[in-house]
Amino acid sequence: MSEMKNYVEDVLALIKKRDPDQVEFHNTVKEVLTSIVPFLEKNPKYKAEKMLERMVEPDRIVTFRVAWQDDKNVTHINRGYRVQMNSAIGPYKGGLRFHPSVNLSILKFLAFEQVFKNSLTGLPIGGGKGGSDFDPKGKSDNEVMRFCQAFMTELYRHIGPHVDVPAGDIGVGGREIGYLFGQYKRIRDAYDAAVLTGKGLTYGGSLTRTEATGYGLLYFVKNMLDAKNISLKDKLVSVSGSGNVATYAIEKAQEFGAKVVTCSDSNGYIYDPDGIDIVTVKKIKEVERGRISEYEEIHPHSEYHEGCRGVWDVKCDIALPCATQEELDLESAKKLVGNGCQVVGEGANMPSTLDAIEYFLRKGVLFAPAKAANAGGVAVSALEMSQNSERLSWTFEQVDEKLKDIMSKIYQNAKQNAEEFGDPDNLVMGANIAGFKKVAEAMSAQGIV
Ligand code: NDP
Ligand code: 2IT
């Protein structure tokens, strides 16, 4: 084994020894580190500087108690977290996730991904992630508000426009950001607009932020397909999820002329042979906060199937996993490829398992990895921070143009690095090297920290 492969293996062994239960974190670190070996071989100084050991250890982790009362005055206790992973190139930046599955392993994996994703955007943002095991499902608006206020009552002391800027993720959308912002403002007694992104348009939010991740995913996939002279027009697309990312991925895929035939939630999936009706999805999920099974009642020709993994059994040309981590395993990957799928674009964070990614690459599937393909959301978050600093609001078209440009640059950067390091279609390696390079250079320049 080469010296750098050994180095990577040693660091992977170290994180497993330190935190044996953090499987999601181990998986994402393995994906990144094993793919940057060719870069490390050309830049041996990073081994001498113990760069990998430094990068896998968060700057700091905050965990705290969140006590709140439901509408019946019953007290509940949840756990809150913020993982401040790396601030080499800017203030910590990354979403908050409210979901019962949230734990330190999941947040460390998300924060680690975020560091390199944010680096790829070309904008000055470091990486972090946070959240809680609170489940917003079935809670009243008032309960969500009280939870958000209790959460921010502790979080506020750890964040700030130049320190750490949270945003949304699973279970945290415009409603939650509004309640969080209100509480921050009340405690600080100052209007620090850029302390959170994904804000409402009436109080410092950016146009296009809601659409940015889904639209950005399609801009990235289009760049990847254009380079191969493949058109999105009339392609059959399977999307998983029906939340923020999935909704706007479906909308943009349809604008590009593709036919999206599926969407899903954690209970099951919809197959609509006529193409998913995005107005219905928005009505069910954004307005009524309902379940995707209701789609079938409105469109009786469609089919609802229990079990979300079945979504990958549907024949498609392009698969866009936009729900959650490790939702697409090797078995699903084999089904997709067996049914003729040639393109995978990751809207969610780490939706494909490591063996699924390896299989896609081996089979010549054009694969757009999450940290590059879904970076549009955080990129527009950074543009929201810029607008807040300027005290100006840009138009939808202005922000959308910048988003397109950023996604195209991310694609080119990943592609160039894939070519330079000898595996031209391997955008996993290309994106990881491109993202790593900037953070490593910045850390190196700042001394031993
Ligand atoms: P939302 O909360 O808006 O939607 C999440 C969707 O995924 C819902 O349809 C949800 O279904 C489904 N889902 C959640 N957990 C599971 C699960 N365990 N199994 C199956 N389905 C599940 O979140 P987002 O759309 O914002 O986030 C989706 C993904 O995209 C996440 O991986 C997130 O980290 C990533 N992402 C988000 C960005 C953003 O700007 N929002 C930016 C970049 C990445 P249900 O209603 O049943 O829970
Ligand atoms: O995973 C992600 O990039 C996000 N959830 C968006 C983070 C942000 O700060 O906008």
XYZ file of C-alpha atoms and ligand atoms in Angstrom:
507
model
C 0.000 0.000 0.000
C 1.235 3.510 -0.808
C 2.314 5.873 1.972
C -0.780 8.089 1.509
C -3.173 5.136 1.413
C -1.643 4.049 4.699
C -2.032 7.556 6.078
C -5.733 7.585 5.159
C -6.245 4.116 6.664
C -4.572 5.289 9.893
C -6.885 8.315 10.146
C -9.951 6.151 9.462
C -8.810 3.751 12.194
C -8.328 6.711 14.527
C -11.875 8.059 14.115
C -13.345 4.573 14.536
C -11.349 4.051 17.695
C -12.373 7.430 19.104
C -16.077 7.172 18.279
C -16.888 3.553 17.430
C -20.643 4.156 17.077
C -20.529 7.067 14.634
C -21.108 5.010 11.503
C -22.502 7.801 9.291
C -19.519 9.978 10.175
C -17.088 7.120 9.419
C -18.742 6.574 6.039
C -18.526 10.151 4.868
C -14.939 10.561 6.080
C -14.049 7.333 4.250
C -15.661 8.591 1.038
C -13.740 11.862 1.130
C -10.343 10.656 2.327
C -10.017 7.563 0.138
C -10.808 9.621 -2.956
C -8.205 12.348 -2.298
C -5.238 9.953 -2.061
C -3.902 11.021 -5.517
C -3.933 14.658 -4.342
C -2.160 13.799 -1.086
C 0.509 11.943 -3.043
C 1.288 15.136 -4.956
C 1.145 17.240 -1.775
C 2.956 15.261 0.926
C 3.260 18.336 3.170
C -0.329 17.779 4.307
C 0.617 14.490 5.934
C 3.488 16.232 7.717
C 1.071 18.941 8.858
C -1.383 16.286 10.132
C -4.046 17.934 8.006
C -6.405 14.951 7.958
C -6.260 14.437 11.721
C -7.059 18.140 12.143
C -9.943 18.098 9.675
C -11.761 15.107 11.183
C -11.877 16.733 14.609
C -14.582 19.446 14.879
C -13.464 22.887 16.119
C -16.115 22.377 18.782
C -19.407 20.631 19.508
C -22.133 22.143 21.642
C -24.939 19.999 23.063
C -27.705 21.313 25.230
C -31.046 20.597 26.868
C -34.152 21.974 25.161
C -37.134 22.012 27.542
C -40.495 23.130 26.169
C -44.207 22.686 26.862
C -46.828 21.304 24.494
C -50.366 22.657 24.112
C -51.505 20.605 27.110
C -48.757 22.109 29.281
C -46.864 18.831 29.365
C -43.111 19.397 29.538
C -40.799 17.730 27.018
C -37.030 17.529 26.934
C -35.111 17.269 23.668
C -31.428 17.433 22.923
C -30.010 20.311 20.882
C -26.660 20.352 19.047
C -24.367 22.532 17.013
C -21.284 21.009 15.427
C -18.839 23.783 14.472
C -16.633 21.781 12.186
C -14.252 24.123 10.405
C -13.878 27.908 10.096
C -10.761 28.086 7.919
C -12.471 29.928 5.052
C -15.353 31.721 6.770
C -17.899 31.640 9.600
C -19.459 28.234 10.286
C -22.387 27.785 7.892
C -24.851 24.953 7.587
C -28.380 23.887 8.330
C -30.333 22.792 11.368
C -32.152 19.464 11.221
C -35.170 18.639 13.395
C -35.860 14.921 13.110
C -36.143 12.119 15.712
C -33.154 10.334 14.133
C -30.769 13.251 14.808
C -27.656 12.254 16.751
C -24.007 13.269 16.879
C -22.927 10.839 14.178
C -25.443 12.234 11.687
C -24.608 15.847 12.518
C -20.853 15.226 12.315
C -21.283 13.572 8.915
C -23.382 16.508 7.704
C -20.950 19.084 9.117
C -17.950 17.319 7.550
C -19.683 17.266 4.134
C -20.648 20.892 4.585
C -17.016 22.006 4.956
C -16.073 20.782 1.472
C -19.419 21.704 -0.101
C -19.100 25.254 1.152
C -15.545 25.412 -0.117
C -16.785 24.327 -3.577
C -19.252 27.234 -3.756
C -16.265 29.596 -4.007
C -17.845 31.760 -1.304
C -16.287 32.559 2.103
C -18.152 30.131 4.362
C -16.858 27.520 6.796
C -18.804 24.377 7.737
C -21.184 23.463 10.542
C -24.434 21.666 11.210
C -26.879 21.401 14.067
C -30.330 20.415 15.092
C -32.355 18.360 17.493
C -34.108 15.020 17.912
C -37.362 17.022 18.118
C -40.054 15.774 15.697
C -42.073 18.652 14.189
C -44.586 16.176 12.685
C -48.013 16.425 14.279
C -47.086 19.464 16.379
C -49.164 22.642 16.327
C -47.636 25.925 15.131
C -47.547 27.094 18.736
C -45.697 23.977 19.869
C -43.147 24.424 17.087
C -42.773 28.072 18.088
C -42.188 27.219 21.743
C -39.664 24.561 20.791
C -37.798 26.967 18.464
C -37.738 29.645 21.166
C -36.354 27.194 23.727
C -33.770 25.932 21.214
C -32.586 29.463 20.379
C -32.473 30.461 24.052
C -29.317 28.347 24.274
C -28.068 28.430 20.667
C -27.935 32.239 20.459
C -24.727 32.460 22.507
C -22.856 30.268 20.004
C -23.883 31.952 16.721
C -23.684 35.348 15.007
C -23.256 36.854 11.511
C -19.443 36.586 11.760
C -19.361 33.456 13.906
C -21.864 30.826 12.798
C -24.878 31.190 10.516
C -27.447 28.355 10.649
C -30.207 27.714 8.090
C -32.770 24.990 7.349
C -32.433 21.283 6.633
C -34.852 18.364 7.179
C -37.742 19.553 9.355
C -36.574 23.161 9.393
C -38.136 25.451 6.789
C -39.411 29.010 6.610
C -41.740 28.640 9.597
C -39.006 27.411 11.935
C -36.427 29.952 10.721
C -38.963 32.706 11.439
C -39.500 31.573 15.042
C -35.745 31.088 15.566
C -34.977 34.532 14.169
C -37.628 36.197 16.326
C -36.149 34.681 19.462
C -32.564 35.575 18.524
C -33.622 39.179 17.901
C -35.476 39.334 21.192
C -32.504 38.047 23.206
C -29.830 40.121 21.433
C -31.979 43.201 21.086
C -30.334 43.801 17.703
C -31.320 43.202 14.098
C -28.479 40.936 12.969
C -30.185 39.853 9.750
C -27.315 37.621 8.595
C -27.393 35.407 11.710
C -29.714 32.946 9.947
C -30.498 32.280 6.296
C -33.633 30.985 4.655
C -35.504 33.892 6.243
C -38.884 35.108 5.008
C -38.851 37.726 2.259
C -40.370 40.386 4.512
C -37.473 40.333 6.995
C -34.236 39.840 5.100
C -34.663 36.599 3.160
C -33.364 36.152 -0.373
C -35.474 35.436 -3.409
C -34.582 32.015 -4.889
C -33.377 30.564 -1.532
C -36.455 28.304 -1.316
C -35.844 26.968 -4.817
C -32.034 27.043 -4.704
C -31.096 23.477 -3.751
C -33.503 21.765 -6.162
C -32.859 24.202 -9.001
C -29.109 24.063 -8.367
C -29.194 20.256 -8.557
C -30.753 20.449 -12.010
C -28.292 23.131 -13.146
C -25.453 20.855 -12.076
C -26.951 17.786 -13.781
C -27.559 19.823 -16.946
C -23.887 20.891 -17.015
C -22.851 17.252 -16.604
C -25.191 16.104 -19.406
C -24.362 18.987 -21.766
C -20.715 17.877 -21.652
C -21.852 14.498 -23.018
C -24.335 15.977 -25.502
C -27.246 14.426 -23.637
C -30.481 16.416 -23.369
C -32.839 16.386 -20.392
C -35.799 16.678 -22.734
C -38.215 13.730 -22.504
C -35.982 11.863 -20.058
C -37.806 9.776 -17.452
C -36.817 10.964 -13.986
C -37.353 9.344 -10.580
C -37.224 11.665 -7.590
C -37.359 10.582 -3.940
C -38.631 12.868 -1.195
C -41.302 15.540 -1.415
C -39.780 18.207 0.799
C -37.964 21.397 -0.099
C -35.213 19.872 -2.232
C -37.417 17.333 -4.050
C -40.165 19.848 -4.844
C -37.902 22.309 -6.634
C -35.854 19.571 -8.284
C -39.098 18.273 -9.818
C -40.141 21.773 -10.862
C -36.850 22.537 -12.643
C -36.567 19.069 -14.220
C -40.013 19.632 -15.736
C -38.986 23.093 -16.953
C -36.070 21.406 -18.739
C -38.565 19.101 -20.497
C -38.005 15.930 -18.465
C -40.852 13.746 -17.250
C -40.714 13.167 -13.489
C -42.745 10.086 -12.583
C -42.137 9.648 -8.838
C -41.862 11.383 -5.508
C -42.019 9.981 -1.971
C -41.996 10.506 1.768
C -40.802 8.267 4.573
C -43.975 6.135 4.341
C -44.171 5.407 0.640
C -43.941 6.645 -2.934
C -46.168 7.910 -5.739
C -45.832 6.709 -9.323
C -47.611 8.984 -11.777
C -47.187 7.794 -15.387
C -48.493 11.176 -16.646
C -45.810 13.071 -14.755
C -45.951 14.372 -11.173
C -48.245 17.367 -10.736
C -46.081 19.813 -8.819
C -49.030 22.007 -7.801
C -50.531 19.040 -5.949
C -47.220 18.201 -4.246
C -46.834 21.793 -3.030
C -50.439 21.857 -1.796
C -50.048 18.601 0.165
C -46.552 19.158 1.564
C -45.994 22.932 1.792
C -49.514 24.156 2.564
C -51.245 21.304 4.381
C -48.150 19.529 5.807
C -49.833 16.258 4.808
C -48.644 12.860 3.567
C -47.736 12.115 -0.051
C -50.282 9.239 -0.113
C -52.948 11.968 -0.491
C -51.663 12.577 -4.040
C -53.418 9.409 -5.207
C -56.808 10.703 -3.998
C -56.395 13.835 -6.152
C -54.898 11.961 -9.135
C -56.648 8.550 -9.147
C -54.687 7.346 -12.199
C -51.483 7.494 -10.120
C -50.327 4.724 -7.782
C -49.297 4.978 -4.127
C -47.005 2.234 -2.834
C -46.124 1.710 0.816
C -42.372 1.712 1.537
C -40.106 4.512 0.308
C -37.296 2.303 -1.043
C -39.561 0.945 -3.786
C -39.137 4.265 -5.570
C -35.872 2.895 -7.056
C -37.705 -0.049 -8.657
C -39.390 2.348 -11.099
C -37.830 2.459 -14.569
C -36.083 5.773 -15.240
C -33.204 7.373 -17.162
C -32.214 9.688 -14.326
C -32.507 9.147 -10.557
C -32.497 12.115 -8.174
C -32.426 11.003 -4.509
C -33.649 14.072 -2.570
C -34.916 12.646 0.762
C -32.227 11.586 3.242
C -28.925 9.809 3.879
C -28.322 6.206 2.803
C -31.722 5.934 1.115
C -30.202 4.334 -1.995
C -28.247 1.130 -1.277
C -26.414 -1.336 -3.507
C -29.542 -3.386 -4.152
C -31.426 -0.270 -5.299
C -28.438 0.811 -7.393
C -28.483 -2.556 -9.179
C -32.231 -2.227 -9.812
C -31.775 1.256 -11.270
C -28.910 0.264 -13.557
C -30.736 -2.924 -14.562
C -33.693 -0.770 -15.640
C -31.480 1.456 -17.806
C -30.778 4.384 -15.464
C -27.697 6.250 -16.758
C -27.569 9.319 -14.545
C -27.741 9.873 -10.773
C -27.817 13.353 -9.200
C -27.713 13.556 -5.414
C -30.019 16.240 -3.982
C -29.956 14.892 -0.424
C -26.752 14.631 1.627
C -25.035 11.245 1.199
C -28.209 9.547 -0.139
C -26.210 6.757 -1.826
C -24.343 4.223 0.282
C -20.606 3.820 -0.379
C -21.092 0.505 -2.205
C -23.877 2.033 -4.328
C -21.579 4.897 -5.376
C -18.807 2.466 -6.183
C -21.247 0.399 -8.294
C -22.538 3.442 -10.209
C -18.986 4.560 -11.040
C -17.992 1.042 -12.103
C -21.036 0.810 -14.398
C -20.264 4.138 -16.072
C -23.327 5.893 -14.648
C -22.896 9.685 -14.758
C -22.838 10.428 -11.060
C -23.258 13.911 -9.549
C -22.126 13.710 -5.890
C -24.100 15.515 -3.193
C -21.515 17.979 -1.967
C -21.217 19.410 -5.480
C -24.727 18.853 -6.836
C -26.720 20.137 -3.845
C -24.449 23.099 -3.031
C -26.910 25.565 -4.584
C -28.857 25.889 -1.330
C -25.939 26.974 0.797
C -24.565 29.093 -2.060
C -27.761 31.158 -2.118
C -27.627 31.267 1.686
C -24.243 32.970 1.320
C -25.807 35.348 -1.224
C -28.519 36.069 1.355
C -25.740 37.037 3.804
C -24.238 39.352 1.153
C -27.598 41.050 0.578
C -28.066 41.439 4.341
C -24.638 43.118 4.638
C -25.460 45.450 1.753
C -28.962 46.083 3.125
C -30.289 45.433 -0.383
C -32.423 42.744 -2.014
C -31.598 41.365 -5.412
C -34.292 40.223 -7.877
C -35.204 36.588 -8.436
C -33.520 36.724 -11.851
C -30.295 38.204 -10.430
C -29.985 35.505 -7.774
C -30.987 32.734 -10.191
C -28.296 33.865 -12.669
C -25.672 33.814 -9.920
C -26.858 30.363 -8.841
C -26.539 29.048 -12.414
C -23.049 30.500 -12.652
C -21.973 29.020 -9.300
C -23.292 25.539 -10.210
C -21.523 25.663 -13.550
C -18.237 26.673 -11.874
C -18.610 23.874 -9.318
C -19.124 21.396 -12.155
C -16.079 22.696 -14.058
C -13.912 22.660 -10.945
C -14.894 19.055 -10.102
C -14.443 17.961 -13.721
C -11.010 19.627 -14.080
C -9.767 17.969 -10.914
C -11.148 14.605 -12.007
C -9.233 15.002 -15.285
C -6.043 16.241 -13.635
C -5.987 13.281 -11.253
C -6.559 10.693 -13.966
C -10.219 9.630 -13.684
C -12.083 12.144 -15.919
C -15.670 11.040 -15.210
C -15.182 10.511 -11.488
C -16.804 13.651 -10.083
C -16.754 12.137 -6.579
C -12.973 12.338 -6.625
C -12.960 15.627 -8.549
C -15.350 17.368 -6.139
C -13.600 16.018 -3.050
C -10.169 17.142 -4.236
C -11.463 20.553 -5.359
C -13.237 21.133 -2.031
C -10.356 19.809 0.081
C -7.655 21.864 -1.679
C -8.988 25.265 -0.642
C -9.679 24.317 2.977
C -6.268 22.636 3.344
C -4.472 25.643 1.845
C -6.326 28.025 4.163
C -5.607 25.890 7.239
C -1.986 25.536 6.277
C -1.637 29.316 5.810
C -3.166 29.963 9.238
C -0.591 27.876 11.124
C -1.091 24.958 13.460
C -4.703 25.357 14.585
P -37.609 18.474 4.122
O -37.830 18.311 5.564
O -38.211 19.606 3.393
O -38.029 17.139 3.344
C -37.472 15.913 3.648
C -38.098 14.859 2.766
O -37.395 13.640 2.919
C -39.539 14.572 3.129
O -40.216 14.162 1.986
C -39.367 13.449 4.148
O -40.510 12.637 4.305
C -38.247 12.660 3.523
N -37.518 11.928 4.557
C -36.969 12.421 5.693
N -36.408 11.451 6.412
C -36.626 10.323 5.718
C -36.283 8.968 5.948
N -35.603 8.600 7.058
N -36.641 8.073 4.983
C -37.317 8.478 3.869
N -37.666 9.735 3.622
C -37.324 10.634 4.524
O -36.014 18.464 3.933
P -35.152 18.979 2.704
O -35.878 18.765 1.429
O -34.646 20.319 3.048
O -33.901 17.986 2.792
C -33.829 16.779 2.053
C -32.368 16.366 1.917
O -31.640 17.384 1.228
C -31.618 16.144 3.233
O -30.653 15.138 3.036
C -30.910 17.487 3.438
O -29.784 17.352 4.264
C -30.527 17.805 2.008
N -30.229 19.204 1.700
C -31.102 20.198 2.008
C -30.817 21.508 1.652
C -31.751 22.621 1.885
O -31.435 23.751 1.502
N -32.929 22.406 2.463
C -29.541 21.854 1.010
C -28.717 20.708 0.653
C -29.066 19.455 1.017
P -41.382 12.713 5.652
O -42.280 13.891 5.475
O -42.098 11.427 5.692
O -40.417 12.861 6.785
O -27.043 20.682 3.516
C -27.085 21.892 3.221
O -26.264 22.389 2.445
C -28.135 22.722 3.807
N -28.978 22.184 4.533
C -28.181 24.198 3.555
C -27.305 24.922 4.530
C -27.374 26.432 4.468
O -26.685 27.021 5.293
O -28.084 27.008 3.644
